[in-house]
Amino acid sequence: MVSSCGQCDACDKDVEQYCTKAVWTYNSLDEEKQPTYGGYSTFMVAKEKFVLRIPESLPLDGAAPLLCAGVTTYSPMRYFGMTEKGKRFGVVGLGGLGHMAVKFGKAFGLEVTIISTSPRKKTEAIDVLGAERFLVSSDKEAMKAAAKSLDYILDTVSAAHELDPLLNLLNVNGKLVLVGIPERPFQLPPGQVIFGRRLVGGSLIGGLKETQEMLDFCAEKNITSTIETISIDDVNKALERLAKSDVKYRFVIDMESLHRSSL
């Protein structure tokens, strides 16, 4: 976010991301009706409240995606109480959002299960990110065997998928929180929710106060996003790779390369 109205209920409660007049970091119009360009900007002007402090122990490139993927996963975990040590935490999708959810889950002391459509991600999930379990969502027998094995699920997937198999993984009083936005609306099976007293919720990014809290938590726990830093000249190539899911797990543009390439 670049700014919000500062006067509504959301702003008063430090959840500026839900302000109906919020100006987003990119593809929005600022107060002077000029477009915002996000990470492609050479500089930004913002109100002091909307400027965050990056702890000195965090590298700037590894910290940059924390302001999006980081707080998008941290915020719902905090708000919905998905942080109790020893609880069983499922992460749907192992991408930019999913890998951050796994890192936070491990930092909170949760037992992490990754649910993915891609069997090839199992080694990365367990050996590199430290997840305890890996489920292939298309393996119906494995999904059935894992029924009621999770207390929380954070669904980071933006592709169309069904909620019913995920709700079946939740124990009684389990929570499923959505942070991905598929193009097609979900069909919510009422019986799965009612007969397990399960909760289905959603979450955006975080407010400024919570985002700073997240950054400080990352510094304390030595958490950064797993990234690949690229120069401005490689942006088009990176977008082609992104379309093929060929990135672990975020591209970060070194904006100083813009000046080097112009020399």
Short mmCIF file of C-alpha atoms in Angstrom, two decimals:
data_model
loop_
_atom_site.label_atom_id
_atom_site.label_comp_id
_atom_site.label_asym_id
_atom_site.label_seq_id
_atom_site.Cartn_x
_atom_site.Cartn_y
_atom_site.Cartn_z
CA MET A 1 0.00 0.00 0.00
CA VAL A 2 1.01 3.58 -0.62
CA SER A 3 -1.73 5.19 1.44
CA SER A 4 -5.24 4.88 2.86
CA CYS A 5 -7.89 7.35 3.97
CA GLY A 6 -6.83 7.31 7.64
CA GLN A 7 -10.38 7.97 8.83
CA CYS A 8 -12.44 4.80 8.35
CA ASP A 9 -13.01 1.91 10.75
CA ALA A 10 -10.36 -0.23 9.05
CA CYS A 11 -7.73 2.50 9.35
CA ASP A 12 -8.64 3.11 13.00
CA LYS A 13 -8.11 -0.58 13.71
CA ASP A 14 -4.68 -0.73 11.96
CA VAL A 15 -5.99 -2.90 9.12
CA GLU A 16 -5.47 -0.32 6.40
CA GLN A 17 -5.45 -3.05 3.75
CA TYR A 18 -9.25 -3.19 4.07
CA CYS A 19 -9.72 0.56 3.59
CA THR A 20 -11.96 1.10 0.57
CA LYS A 21 -9.80 4.08 -0.43
CA ALA A 22 -6.44 2.32 -0.12
CA VAL A 23 -3.92 3.15 -2.83
CA TRP A 24 -2.02 0.05 -3.87
CA THR A 25 1.69 -0.06 -4.58
CA TYR A 26 1.10 -0.76 -8.26
CA ASN A 27 -1.69 -0.28 -10.81
CA SER A 28 -3.44 2.35 -8.65
CA LEU A 29 -3.75 6.13 -8.85
CA ASP A 30 -2.12 8.13 -6.07
CA GLU A 31 -3.46 11.32 -4.51
CA GLU A 32 -2.18 13.32 -7.50
CA LYS A 33 -3.92 10.88 -9.89
CA GLN A 34 -0.58 9.51 -11.07
CA PRO A 35 -0.20 5.74 -11.58
CA THR A 36 1.81 3.68 -9.12
CA TYR A 37 4.40 1.31 -10.58
CA GLY A 38 5.33 -0.93 -7.66
CA GLY A 39 8.68 -2.68 -7.91
CA TYR A 40 9.38 -1.03 -11.25
CA SER A 41 9.54 2.41 -9.62
CA THR A 42 12.88 4.16 -9.26
CA PHE A 43 11.53 5.91 -6.15
CA MET A 44 8.30 6.49 -4.23
CA VAL A 45 6.95 9.26 -2.03
CA ALA A 46 4.83 8.04 0.89
CA LYS A 47 3.44 9.23 4.17
CA GLU A 48 5.65 8.32 7.11
CA LYS A 49 3.12 5.82 8.45
CA PHE A 50 3.42 3.81 5.23
CA VAL A 51 7.21 3.53 5.40
CA LEU A 52 8.47 0.35 7.03
CA ARG A 53 11.81 -0.29 8.71
CA ILE A 54 13.78 -3.23 7.34
CA PRO A 55 15.82 -4.70 10.24
CA GLU A 56 19.56 -4.48 9.59
CA SER A 57 19.99 -8.25 9.81
CA LEU A 58 17.71 -8.83 6.81
CA PRO A 59 19.18 -8.56 3.27
CA LEU A 60 17.14 -6.14 1.20
CA ASP A 61 16.57 -8.52 -1.70
CA GLY A 62 15.48 -11.42 0.52
CA ALA A 63 13.30 -9.05 2.57
CA ALA A 64 11.51 -7.43 -0.38
CA PRO A 65 8.97 -10.27 -0.95
CA LEU A 66 8.22 -10.35 2.77
CA LEU A 67 6.21 -7.16 2.18
CA CYS A 68 3.83 -9.15 -0.03
CA ALA A 69 4.13 -12.94 0.20
CA GLY A 70 5.45 -12.72 3.75
CA VAL A 71 2.70 -10.68 5.35
CA THR A 72 0.01 -12.33 3.18
CA THR A 73 0.75 -15.61 4.97
CA TYR A 74 1.81 -14.21 8.37
CA SER A 75 -1.33 -12.10 8.85
CA PRO A 76 -3.94 -14.91 8.62
CA MET A 77 -1.79 -17.22 10.72
CA ARG A 78 -1.73 -14.61 13.47
CA TYR A 79 -5.34 -13.46 13.18
CA PHE A 80 -6.90 -16.94 13.02
CA GLY A 81 -4.68 -18.31 15.79
CA MET A 82 -2.78 -20.71 13.54
CA THR A 83 0.37 -20.43 15.63
CA GLU A 84 -0.04 -22.83 18.57
CA LYS A 85 3.12 -24.89 18.96
CA GLY A 86 2.68 -28.57 18.15
CA LYS A 87 -0.50 -28.12 16.10
CA ARG A 88 -0.77 -29.65 12.63
CA PHE A 89 -0.62 -27.10 9.82
CA GLY A 90 -1.34 -27.75 6.14
CA VAL A 91 -0.13 -25.51 3.31
CA VAL A 92 -1.82 -25.86 -0.08
CA GLY A 93 0.57 -24.94 -2.89
CA LEU A 94 4.35 -24.63 -2.74
CA GLY A 95 5.12 -21.39 -4.51
CA GLY A 96 5.88 -17.81 -3.49
CA LEU A 97 3.17 -17.71 -0.82
CA GLY A 98 3.33 -21.38 0.13
CA HIS A 99 7.04 -21.49 0.89
CA MET A 100 6.67 -18.49 3.21
CA ALA A 101 3.77 -20.20 5.01
CA VAL A 102 6.01 -23.23 5.54
CA LYS A 103 8.81 -21.08 6.95
CA PHE A 104 6.44 -19.32 9.36
CA GLY A 105 4.86 -22.64 10.34
CA LYS A 106 8.25 -24.04 11.27
CA ALA A 107 9.13 -20.86 13.18
CA PHE A 108 5.90 -21.13 15.19
CA GLY A 109 6.68 -24.76 16.05
CA LEU A 110 3.91 -26.30 13.94
CA GLU A 111 3.96 -29.72 12.32
CA VAL A 112 3.81 -28.84 8.62
CA THR A 113 2.16 -30.79 5.80
CA ILE A 114 2.44 -29.51 2.23
CA ILE A 115 -0.42 -30.33 -0.16
CA SER A 116 0.58 -30.00 -3.80
CA THR A 117 -0.41 -31.17 -7.27
CA SER A 118 3.26 -31.72 -8.12
CA PRO A 119 5.03 -34.87 -6.78
CA ARG A 120 8.39 -33.47 -7.91
CA LYS A 121 8.25 -30.85 -5.14
CA LYS A 122 8.37 -33.46 -2.36
CA THR A 123 12.15 -33.45 -1.95
CA GLU A 124 12.28 -29.65 -1.77
CA ALA A 125 9.37 -29.59 0.68
CA ILE A 126 10.86 -32.05 3.14
CA ASP A 127 14.64 -31.88 2.72
CA VAL A 128 15.01 -28.14 2.13
CA LEU A 129 12.01 -26.45 3.79
CA GLY A 130 11.68 -28.99 6.59
CA ALA A 131 8.04 -30.02 6.19
CA GLU A 132 7.09 -33.19 8.07
CA ARG A 133 4.70 -34.52 5.44
CA PHE A 134 3.89 -34.11 1.75
CA LEU A 135 0.54 -34.95 0.16
CA VAL A 136 -0.17 -35.10 -3.57
CA SER A 137 -3.68 -33.72 -3.87
CA SER A 138 -4.54 -35.96 -6.85
CA ASP A 139 -3.69 -39.11 -4.86
CA LYS A 140 -7.19 -39.88 -3.59
CA GLU A 141 -6.07 -42.77 -1.38
CA ALA A 142 -3.40 -40.70 0.35
CA MET A 143 -5.83 -37.81 0.83
CA LYS A 144 -8.44 -40.17 2.24
CA ALA A 145 -5.91 -41.71 4.62
CA ALA A 146 -5.01 -38.22 5.87
CA ALA A 147 -8.61 -37.36 6.85
CA LYS A 148 -8.89 -35.26 10.02
CA SER A 149 -5.11 -35.07 10.31
CA LEU A 150 -4.78 -31.27 10.31
CA ASP A 151 -5.82 -28.44 12.64
CA TYR A 152 -5.24 -25.58 10.19
CA ILE A 153 -4.89 -25.19 6.43
CA LEU A 154 -3.67 -22.12 4.56
CA ASP A 155 -4.69 -22.34 0.89
CA THR A 156 -2.35 -20.27 -1.28
CA VAL A 157 -3.43 -21.60 -4.70
CA SER A 158 -4.93 -19.28 -7.31
CA ALA A 159 -5.77 -22.02 -9.83
CA ALA A 160 -9.23 -23.59 -9.81
CA HIS A 161 -9.54 -26.44 -7.29
CA GLU A 162 -12.08 -28.05 -4.99
CA LEU A 163 -12.41 -27.29 -1.29
CA ASP A 164 -14.11 -30.55 -0.34
CA PRO A 165 -10.91 -32.68 -0.25
CA LEU A 166 -9.17 -30.00 1.83
CA LEU A 167 -11.99 -29.69 4.34
CA ASN A 168 -11.87 -33.47 4.74
CA LEU A 169 -8.28 -33.12 5.99
CA LEU A 170 -9.37 -30.89 8.88
CA ASN A 171 -10.12 -32.18 12.34
CA VAL A 172 -13.16 -30.96 14.28
CA ASN A 173 -12.88 -27.18 14.82
CA GLY A 174 -10.31 -26.99 12.03
CA LYS A 175 -9.70 -23.79 10.07
CA LEU A 176 -9.25 -23.36 6.31
CA VAL A 177 -8.10 -19.88 5.28
CA LEU A 178 -7.88 -18.74 1.65
CA VAL A 179 -5.27 -16.29 0.38
CA GLY A 180 -5.31 -17.29 -3.30
CA ILE A 181 -8.01 -16.03 -5.66
CA PRO A 182 -8.96 -18.52 -8.42
CA GLU A 183 -10.79 -17.23 -11.48
CA ARG A 184 -13.79 -19.50 -10.84
CA PRO A 185 -15.84 -19.21 -7.63
CA PHE A 186 -15.53 -21.99 -5.08
CA GLN A 187 -18.34 -24.40 -4.29
CA LEU A 188 -18.54 -24.72 -0.53
CA PRO A 189 -19.97 -28.06 0.71
CA PRO A 190 -22.08 -27.12 3.77
CA GLY A 191 -21.99 -30.60 5.27
CA GLN A 192 -18.20 -30.61 5.47
CA VAL A 193 -18.31 -27.36 7.42
CA ILE A 194 -21.33 -28.06 9.64
CA PHE A 195 -20.56 -31.63 10.69
CA GLY A 196 -17.00 -30.77 11.68
CA ARG A 197 -17.64 -27.28 13.04
CA ARG A 198 -15.00 -26.13 10.60
CA LEU A 199 -14.24 -22.53 9.71
CA VAL A 200 -13.57 -21.20 6.21
CA GLY A 201 -12.08 -17.72 6.09
CA GLY A 202 -10.03 -15.41 3.91
CA SER A 203 -7.31 -12.81 4.28
CA LEU A 204 -5.59 -10.08 2.28
CA ILE A 205 -2.15 -8.65 3.15
CA GLY A 206 -1.51 -7.05 6.56
CA GLY A 207 -1.79 -3.56 8.01
CA LEU A 208 1.27 -1.41 8.60
CA LYS A 209 1.58 -2.29 12.29
CA GLU A 210 1.34 -6.02 11.57
CA THR A 211 3.72 -5.81 8.62
CA GLN A 212 6.38 -4.22 10.82
CA GLU A 213 5.73 -6.93 13.43
CA MET A 214 6.26 -9.54 10.72
CA LEU A 215 9.54 -7.98 9.60
CA ASP A 216 10.84 -7.91 13.17
CA PHE A 217 9.75 -11.53 13.65
CA CYS A 218 11.64 -12.51 10.49
CA ALA A 219 14.76 -10.77 11.75
CA GLU A 220 14.47 -12.59 15.09
CA LYS A 221 13.95 -15.98 13.43
CA ASN A 222 16.33 -15.36 10.49
CA ILE A 223 13.56 -15.78 7.91
CA THR A 224 13.81 -14.41 4.37
CA SER A 225 12.06 -15.26 1.14
CA THR A 226 13.84 -17.73 -1.14
CA ILE A 227 14.61 -15.61 -4.19
CA GLU A 228 16.44 -15.24 -7.45
CA THR A 229 17.79 -11.72 -7.98
CA ILE A 230 17.73 -10.54 -11.60
CA SER A 231 18.78 -7.42 -13.49
CA ILE A 232 16.31 -5.15 -15.24
CA ASP A 233 17.49 -6.58 -18.58
CA ASP A 234 16.25 -10.04 -17.58
CA VAL A 235 12.66 -9.05 -16.75
CA ASN A 236 11.07 -10.39 -19.94
CA LYS A 237 12.96 -13.66 -19.63
CA ALA A 238 11.87 -13.90 -15.98
CA LEU A 239 8.22 -13.44 -16.97
CA GLU A 240 8.54 -16.29 -19.48
CA ARG A 241 10.01 -18.49 -16.76
CA LEU A 242 7.30 -17.40 -14.33
CA ALA A 243 4.64 -18.63 -16.74
CA LYS A 244 6.32 -22.04 -16.59
CA SER A 245 6.56 -21.97 -12.76
CA ASP A 246 10.34 -21.94 -13.19
CA VAL A 247 11.28 -19.90 -10.13
CA LYS A 248 12.08 -20.64 -6.48
CA TYR A 249 10.23 -18.77 -5.24
CA ARG A 250 10.29 -15.09 -6.11
CA PHE A 251 12.15 -13.00 -8.67
CA VAL A 252 13.56 -9.78 -7.22
CA ILE A 253 14.73 -7.03 -9.57
CA ASP A 254 17.99 -5.28 -8.69
CA MET A 255 16.90 -1.74 -9.54
CA GLU A 256 20.49 -0.49 -9.48
CA SER A 257 20.92 -2.52 -12.67
CA LEU A 258 18.65 0.03 -14.38
CA HIS A 259 21.37 2.66 -13.95
CA ARG A 260 24.14 0.27 -14.96
CA SER A 261 22.32 -0.76 -18.14
CA SER A 262 21.81 2.89 -19.13
CA LEU A 263 25.52 3.74 -18.90
#
